[in-house]
Amino acid sequence: IPEREKYSERLFELQARLRVLMGGKAAEELIFGPENVTAGCTSDLRQATGLARRMVMNFGMSAQQQSGLLSLDVDEYAVLSDQAKHEIDEKTQSLLTDAYSHAAEYLRSHEEQLHRLAQALIEFETLSAEEIKLAVEGRATSITELRQREEENTKRELANCGATTKAPPAPRARPRDKKAPVAAPQAPAAEPAEE
């Protein structure tokens, strides 16, 4: 099913999204150490927390086996007992902690590829999916070659388009009017006021 036509996601898909959202913080901690993590992951953490909360409160999902079969909105959450709120918060935190642990473990086991990707991003700033694959495989020099080929292909296609279609005629200059310019109407002179 195309992504834009998908209305329902399964638990493992939502967990994968949580892991991706936690990946930035996990990568910073792995590379720079826990004391040097920046606030750059704020948006990802906000999104992950919102997703985890919806998983628990709206979809009846959690990392624990005893998922609650309920769906609550924000107003309904507000009137719950403190114990019920605490249970929801614990399930939400459990999903986030689990996602962070998986992301951190994956990055630790693929640290060399992480460094290759980071270096390619420093060098090229943006990467396509194909370029990411090349970078992770340690073939960053192929990215330059790929971009050169794509640029040559684009130039060739543009040249072919110009050769097969005629350019529209240049707009013709309108002949100048040979009449003398018309002066703007003058306002009548004010008459002196009668005394």
C-alpha positions as a Markdown table, in Angstrom:
| # | Residue | x | y | z |
|---|---|---|---|---|
| 1 | Ile | 0.0 | 0.0 | 0.0 |
| 2 | Pro | 1.4 | 3.4 | -0.9 |
| 3 | Glu | 2.5 | 5.3 | 2.2 |
| 4 | Arg | 0.1 | 8.2 | 1.6 |
| 5 | Glu | -2.9 | 5.8 | 1.3 |
| 6 | Lys | -2.1 | 4.1 | 4.6 |
| 7 | Tyr | -4.5 | 4.8 | 7.4 |
| 8 | Ser | -3.4 | 2.2 | 9.9 |
| 9 | Glu | 0.0 | 1.2 | 11.3 |
| 10 | Arg | 0.9 | -2.0 | 13.1 |
| 11 | Leu | 2.7 | -2.1 | 16.4 |
| 12 | Phe | 6.1 | -2.9 | 14.9 |
| 13 | Glu | 5.8 | -0.1 | 12.4 |
| 14 | Leu | 5.1 | 2.4 | 15.2 |
| 15 | Gln | 8.0 | 1.0 | 17.2 |
| 16 | Ala | 10.3 | 1.5 | 14.2 |
| 17 | Arg | 9.2 | 5.1 | 13.9 |
| 18 | Leu | 9.9 | 5.6 | 17.6 |
| 19 | Arg | 13.4 | 4.1 | 17.1 |
| 20 | Val | 14.1 | 6.4 | 14.2 |
| 21 | Leu | 13.0 | 9.4 | 16.3 |
| 22 | Met | 15.3 | 8.4 | 19.1 |
| 23 | Gly | 18.2 | 7.8 | 16.8 |
| 24 | Gly | 19.5 | 11.4 | 16.7 |
| 25 | Lys | 19.9 | 11.5 | 20.5 |
| 26 | Ala | 21.4 | 8.1 | 20.6 |
| 27 | Ala | 23.9 | 9.0 | 17.9 |
| 28 | Glu | 24.9 | 12.2 | 19.7 |
| 29 | Glu | 25.4 | 10.3 | 22.9 |
| 30 | Leu | 27.4 | 7.6 | 21.2 |
| 31 | Ile | 29.7 | 10.0 | 19.4 |
| 32 | Phe | 30.1 | 12.9 | 21.8 |
| 33 | Gly | 29.3 | 11.3 | 25.1 |
| 34 | Pro | 26.2 | 11.8 | 27.4 |
| 35 | Glu | 27.5 | 15.1 | 28.8 |
| 36 | Asn | 27.8 | 16.7 | 25.3 |
| 37 | Val | 24.3 | 15.9 | 23.9 |
| 38 | Thr | 22.8 | 19.0 | 22.4 |
| 39 | Ala | 19.2 | 20.3 | 22.4 |
| 40 | Gly | 19.0 | 19.5 | 18.6 |
| 41 | Cys | 16.9 | 16.4 | 19.3 |
| 42 | Thr | 14.1 | 18.4 | 21.0 |
| 43 | Ser | 11.7 | 18.1 | 18.1 |
| 44 | Asp | 12.4 | 14.4 | 17.7 |
| 45 | Leu | 11.8 | 13.8 | 21.4 |
| 46 | Arg | 8.6 | 15.8 | 21.3 |
| 47 | Gln | 7.3 | 13.8 | 18.3 |
| 48 | Ala | 8.4 | 10.5 | 19.9 |
| 49 | Thr | 6.7 | 11.3 | 23.2 |
| 50 | Gly | 3.5 | 12.3 | 21.3 |
| 51 | Leu | 3.5 | 9.1 | 19.3 |
| 52 | Ala | 4.2 | 6.9 | 22.3 |
| 53 | Arg | 1.4 | 8.6 | 24.3 |
| 54 | Arg | -1.0 | 8.1 | 21.4 |
| 55 | Met | 0.1 | 4.4 | 21.2 |
| 56 | Val | -0.9 | 4.0 | 24.8 |
| 57 | Met | -3.9 | 6.3 | 25.1 |
| 58 | Asn | -5.5 | 5.9 | 21.7 |
| 59 | Phe | -4.3 | 2.6 | 20.3 |
| 60 | Gly | -4.2 | 0.4 | 23.4 |
| 61 | Met | -0.5 | -0.5 | 22.7 |
| 62 | Ser | 2.5 | -0.6 | 25.0 |
| 63 | Ala | 5.8 | -2.4 | 25.3 |
| 64 | Gln | 4.4 | -4.5 | 28.1 |
| 65 | Gln | 2.1 | -7.4 | 27.5 |
| 66 | Gln | -0.8 | -6.2 | 29.6 |
| 67 | Ser | -1.8 | -3.3 | 27.2 |
| 68 | Gly | -4.8 | -1.4 | 28.3 |
| 69 | Leu | -7.7 | -1.7 | 25.9 |
| 70 | Leu | -8.8 | 1.9 | 26.1 |
| 71 | Ser | -8.8 | 5.0 | 24.1 |
| 72 | Leu | -8.5 | 8.4 | 25.8 |
| 73 | Asp | -8.3 | 11.9 | 24.7 |
| 74 | Val | -6.6 | 14.7 | 26.6 |
| 75 | Asp | -9.7 | 15.8 | 28.4 |
| 76 | Glu | -10.4 | 12.2 | 29.5 |
| 77 | Tyr | -6.8 | 11.8 | 30.7 |
| 78 | Ala | -7.2 | 14.9 | 32.8 |
| 79 | Val | -10.0 | 13.4 | 34.9 |
| 80 | Leu | -8.2 | 10.0 | 35.5 |
| 81 | Ser | -7.0 | 9.1 | 38.9 |
| 82 | Asp | -3.3 | 9.7 | 39.7 |
| 83 | Gln | -2.7 | 6.0 | 39.7 |
| 84 | Ala | -4.2 | 5.6 | 36.2 |
| 85 | Lys | -2.2 | 8.6 | 34.9 |
| 86 | His | 0.9 | 7.1 | 36.4 |
| 87 | Glu | 0.3 | 3.8 | 34.6 |
| 88 | Ile | -0.2 | 5.6 | 31.3 |
| 89 | Asp | 3.0 | 7.6 | 31.9 |
| 90 | Glu | 4.9 | 4.5 | 32.8 |
| 91 | Lys | 3.8 | 2.7 | 29.6 |
| 92 | Thr | 4.7 | 5.8 | 27.5 |
| 93 | Gln | 8.1 | 6.0 | 29.1 |
| 94 | Ser | 8.6 | 2.2 | 28.6 |
| 95 | Leu | 8.0 | 2.6 | 24.9 |
| 96 | Leu | 10.4 | 5.5 | 24.7 |
| 97 | Thr | 13.1 | 3.8 | 26.7 |
| 98 | Asp | 12.8 | 0.6 | 24.6 |
| 99 | Ala | 13.0 | 2.6 | 21.4 |
| 100 | Tyr | 16.1 | 4.5 | 22.6 |
| 101 | Ser | 17.8 | 1.3 | 23.7 |
| 102 | His | 17.2 | -0.4 | 20.3 |
| 103 | Ala | 18.4 | 2.7 | 18.4 |
| 104 | Ala | 21.5 | 3.0 | 20.6 |
| 105 | Glu | 22.4 | -0.7 | 20.3 |
| 106 | Tyr | 21.9 | -0.6 | 16.5 |
| 107 | Leu | 24.2 | 2.5 | 16.2 |
| 108 | Arg | 26.8 | 0.9 | 18.4 |
| 109 | Ser | 26.9 | -2.2 | 16.3 |
| 110 | His | 27.1 | -0.1 | 13.1 |
| 111 | Glu | 29.3 | 2.7 | 14.4 |
| 112 | Glu | 31.7 | 2.6 | 11.4 |
| 113 | Gln | 28.8 | 3.1 | 8.9 |
| 114 | Leu | 27.5 | 6.0 | 11.1 |
| 115 | His | 30.9 | 7.7 | 10.8 |
| 116 | Arg | 30.9 | 7.2 | 7.1 |
| 117 | Leu | 27.5 | 8.7 | 6.8 |
| 118 | Ala | 28.4 | 11.6 | 9.0 |
| 119 | Gln | 31.5 | 12.4 | 6.9 |
| 120 | Ala | 29.5 | 12.2 | 3.7 |
| 121 | Leu | 26.9 | 14.6 | 5.1 |
| 122 | Ile | 29.7 | 17.0 | 6.1 |
| 123 | Glu | 31.1 | 16.9 | 2.6 |
| 124 | Phe | 27.9 | 16.9 | 0.6 |
| 125 | Glu | 25.3 | 18.4 | 3.0 |
| 126 | Thr | 22.4 | 16.5 | 1.5 |
| 127 | Leu | 22.2 | 13.0 | 0.3 |
| 128 | Ser | 19.6 | 11.0 | -1.7 |
| 129 | Ala | 18.7 | 7.4 | -0.7 |
| 130 | Glu | 21.2 | 6.0 | -3.2 |
| 131 | Glu | 23.9 | 8.4 | -2.0 |
| 132 | Ile | 23.3 | 7.3 | 1.6 |
| 133 | Lys | 23.7 | 3.7 | 0.6 |
| 134 | Leu | 27.0 | 4.5 | -1.1 |
| 135 | Ala | 28.2 | 6.5 | 1.9 |
| 136 | Val | 27.4 | 3.7 | 4.4 |
| 137 | Glu | 29.1 | 1.2 | 2.1 |
| 138 | Gly | 32.3 | 3.4 | 2.2 |
| 139 | Arg | 32.0 | 4.5 | -1.4 |
| 140 | Ala | 31.6 | 8.2 | -0.8 |
| 141 | Thr | 33.9 | 9.0 | -3.9 |
| 142 | Ser | 31.2 | 7.3 | -6.0 |
| 143 | Ile | 28.7 | 10.1 | -4.8 |
| 144 | Thr | 30.8 | 12.7 | -6.7 |
| 145 | Glu | 30.8 | 10.5 | -9.8 |
| 146 | Leu | 27.1 | 9.9 | -9.5 |
| 147 | Arg | 26.3 | 13.6 | -9.3 |
| 148 | Gln | 28.5 | 14.4 | -12.3 |
| 149 | Arg | 26.8 | 11.7 | -14.4 |
| 150 | Glu | 23.4 | 13.1 | -13.3 |
| 151 | Glu | 24.4 | 16.6 | -14.1 |
| 152 | Glu | 25.6 | 15.5 | -17.6 |
| 153 | Asn | 22.4 | 13.6 | -18.2 |
| 154 | Thr | 20.3 | 16.6 | -17.2 |
| 155 | Lys | 22.3 | 18.9 | -19.5 |
| 156 | Arg | 21.9 | 16.4 | -22.4 |
| 157 | Glu | 18.1 | 16.2 | -21.7 |
| 158 | Leu | 17.8 | 19.9 | -21.7 |
| 159 | Ala | 19.8 | 20.2 | -24.9 |
| 160 | Asn | 17.6 | 17.5 | -26.5 |
| 161 | Cys | 14.5 | 19.4 | -25.4 |
| 162 | Gly | 15.8 | 22.6 | -27.0 |
| 163 | Ala | 16.6 | 20.8 | -30.2 |
| 164 | Thr | 13.2 | 19.1 | -30.6 |
| 165 | Thr | 11.0 | 22.0 | -29.7 |
| 166 | Lys | 11.2 | 25.4 | -31.2 |
| 167 | Ala | 11.7 | 28.2 | -28.8 |
| 168 | Pro | 8.7 | 30.6 | -28.7 |
| 169 | Pro | 9.3 | 33.7 | -30.8 |
| 170 | Ala | 10.7 | 36.7 | -28.9 |
| 171 | Pro | 8.1 | 39.3 | -28.1 |
| 172 | Arg | 8.1 | 42.1 | -30.6 |
| 173 | Ala | 8.7 | 45.6 | -29.6 |
| 174 | Arg | 5.6 | 47.8 | -30.0 |
| 175 | Pro | 6.1 | 50.6 | -32.4 |
| 176 | Arg | 6.5 | 53.9 | -30.6 |
| 177 | Asp | 3.6 | 56.3 | -30.8 |
| 178 | Lys | 4.7 | 59.2 | -33.0 |
| 179 | Lys | 2.3 | 61.7 | -31.5 |
| 180 | Ala | 3.5 | 64.3 | -29.1 |
| 181 | Pro | 3.1 | 63.4 | -25.5 |
| 182 | Val | -0.1 | 64.7 | -24.0 |
| 183 | Ala | 0.4 | 67.1 | -21.1 |
| 184 | Ala | -1.4 | 66.3 | -17.9 |
| 185 | Pro | -4.5 | 68.5 | -17.3 |
| 186 | Gln | -3.8 | 71.5 | -15.1 |
| 187 | Ala | -6.0 | 72.4 | -12.1 |
| 188 | Pro | -7.8 | 75.8 | -12.5 |
| 189 | Ala | -6.1 | 78.6 | -10.7 |
| 190 | Ala | -7.7 | 79.5 | -7.5 |
| 191 | Glu | -9.6 | 82.8 | -7.6 |
| 192 | Pro | -8.9 | 85.3 | -4.9 |
| 193 | Ala | -11.6 | 85.2 | -2.2 |
| 194 | Glu | -14.0 | 88.2 | -2.1 |
| 195 | Glu | -13.8 | 90.5 | 0.8 |
